[in-house]
Amino acid sequence: MKIVVEDSAYQWFCQEYGVQPNEFVRFYVRYGGSSPVNTSYSLAISMEPPKEIGIQTVVEGVTFYIETDDLWYLKEHNLRVTVDLNGELAYKYE
């Protein structure tokens, strides 16, 4: 499993969250919504330092990660973070 943050998504985080090098973006599981890999659950975002990183990628000095406790959500899929045609953040499971 891995996280891929496309350039468009990185730019989205810069504009919407003002991310800077040496900061952390956490993807975590929340109850509600749905996804192609899990019904009743979806991903949410927070800006916080990690406790126990399960997987991560670093883009322009910004660490994007999922905690070990949330890896079950991906069910062995890779997570691709992108921006859809409406300019909204989107997730693809590969």
Short mmCIF file of C-alpha atoms in Angstrom, two decimals:
data_model
loop_
_atom_site.label_atom_id
_atom_site.label_comp_id
_atom_site.label_asym_id
_atom_site.label_seq_id
_atom_site.Cartn_x
_atom_site.Cartn_y
_atom_site.Cartn_z
CA MET A 1 0.00 0.00 0.00
CA LYS A 2 1.13 3.51 -0.71
CA ILE A 3 -0.13 7.08 -0.94
CA VAL A 4 0.30 9.08 -4.13
CA VAL A 5 -0.45 12.80 -3.91
CA GLU A 6 -0.74 14.26 -7.39
CA ASP A 7 0.60 17.76 -8.03
CA SER A 8 -2.95 19.10 -8.42
CA ALA A 9 -3.81 17.77 -4.95
CA TYR A 10 -0.66 19.24 -3.44
CA GLN A 11 -1.59 22.63 -4.92
CA TRP A 12 -5.11 22.21 -3.51
CA PHE A 13 -3.68 21.68 -0.02
CA CYS A 14 -1.48 24.77 -0.45
CA GLN A 15 -4.47 26.90 -1.40
CA GLU A 16 -7.08 25.47 0.98
CA TYR A 17 -4.94 24.65 4.03
CA GLY A 18 -1.85 26.78 3.45
CA VAL A 19 0.46 23.80 3.98
CA GLN A 20 4.15 24.53 4.39
CA PRO A 21 7.26 22.33 4.34
CA ASN A 22 7.75 20.31 7.54
CA GLU A 23 3.99 20.13 8.19
CA PHE A 24 1.85 16.99 8.32
CA VAL A 25 -1.44 16.12 6.63
CA ARG A 26 -3.23 13.13 8.09
CA PHE A 27 -5.86 11.10 6.25
CA TYR A 28 -8.02 9.33 8.80
CA VAL A 29 -11.11 7.14 8.78
CA ARG A 30 -14.43 8.61 9.84
CA TYR A 31 -17.82 7.02 10.18
CA GLY A 32 -20.19 8.33 7.53
CA GLY A 33 -20.18 8.62 3.79
CA SER A 34 -18.93 5.78 1.68
CA SER A 35 -16.16 4.85 -0.69
CA PRO A 36 -15.49 2.17 -3.29
CA VAL A 37 -13.54 0.17 -0.69
CA ASN A 38 -15.73 0.65 2.40
CA THR A 39 -19.40 1.37 2.91
CA SER A 40 -20.35 3.59 5.86
CA TYR A 41 -16.81 4.99 6.14
CA SER A 42 -14.83 7.68 4.34
CA LEU A 43 -11.58 9.59 4.66
CA ALA A 44 -11.20 12.90 6.44
CA ILE A 45 -8.23 15.26 6.74
CA SER A 46 -6.48 16.89 9.67
CA MET A 47 -3.27 18.82 10.08
CA GLU A 48 -1.47 17.12 12.94
CA PRO A 49 1.82 15.41 13.71
CA PRO A 50 1.79 11.61 13.55
CA LYS A 51 1.70 9.15 16.41
CA GLU A 52 2.48 5.98 14.42
CA ILE A 53 2.73 6.33 10.66
CA GLY A 54 1.48 3.33 8.69
CA ILE A 55 2.20 4.74 5.22
CA GLN A 56 3.38 8.12 4.04
CA THR A 57 4.60 10.18 1.13
CA VAL A 58 6.46 13.48 1.19
CA VAL A 59 5.75 16.19 -1.39
CA GLU A 60 7.72 19.44 -1.30
CA GLY A 61 8.57 18.80 2.35
CA VAL A 62 4.94 18.12 3.40
CA THR A 63 4.30 14.67 4.87
CA PHE A 64 0.97 13.09 3.90
CA TYR A 65 0.21 9.99 5.96
CA ILE A 66 -2.21 7.44 7.37
CA GLU A 67 -1.77 6.11 10.89
CA THR A 68 -1.19 2.40 11.41
CA ASP A 69 -4.59 2.04 13.13
CA ASP A 70 -6.39 3.29 9.99
CA LEU A 71 -4.67 1.08 7.40
CA TRP A 72 -7.54 -1.44 7.53
CA TYR A 73 -9.65 1.05 5.58
CA LEU A 74 -7.56 0.72 2.40
CA LYS A 75 -7.97 -3.07 2.21
CA GLU A 76 -4.55 -3.40 0.54
CA HIS A 77 -5.32 -0.70 -2.06
CA ASN A 78 -3.06 2.21 -2.90
CA LEU A 79 -4.52 5.66 -2.27
CA ARG A 80 -4.22 8.27 -5.02
CA VAL A 81 -5.14 11.81 -3.96
CA THR A 82 -6.18 14.06 -6.83
CA VAL A 83 -8.53 16.92 -7.73
CA ASP A 84 -11.75 16.30 -9.67
CA LEU A 85 -13.23 18.37 -12.50
CA ASN A 86 -15.07 20.55 -9.96
CA GLY A 87 -11.83 21.49 -8.23
CA GLU A 88 -12.58 19.30 -5.20
CA LEU A 89 -10.24 16.85 -3.54
CA ALA A 90 -10.86 13.27 -4.70
CA TYR A 91 -9.58 9.83 -3.74
CA LYS A 92 -8.88 6.92 -6.07
CA TYR A 93 -8.24 3.42 -4.79
CA GLU A 94 -5.93 1.39 -7.00
#
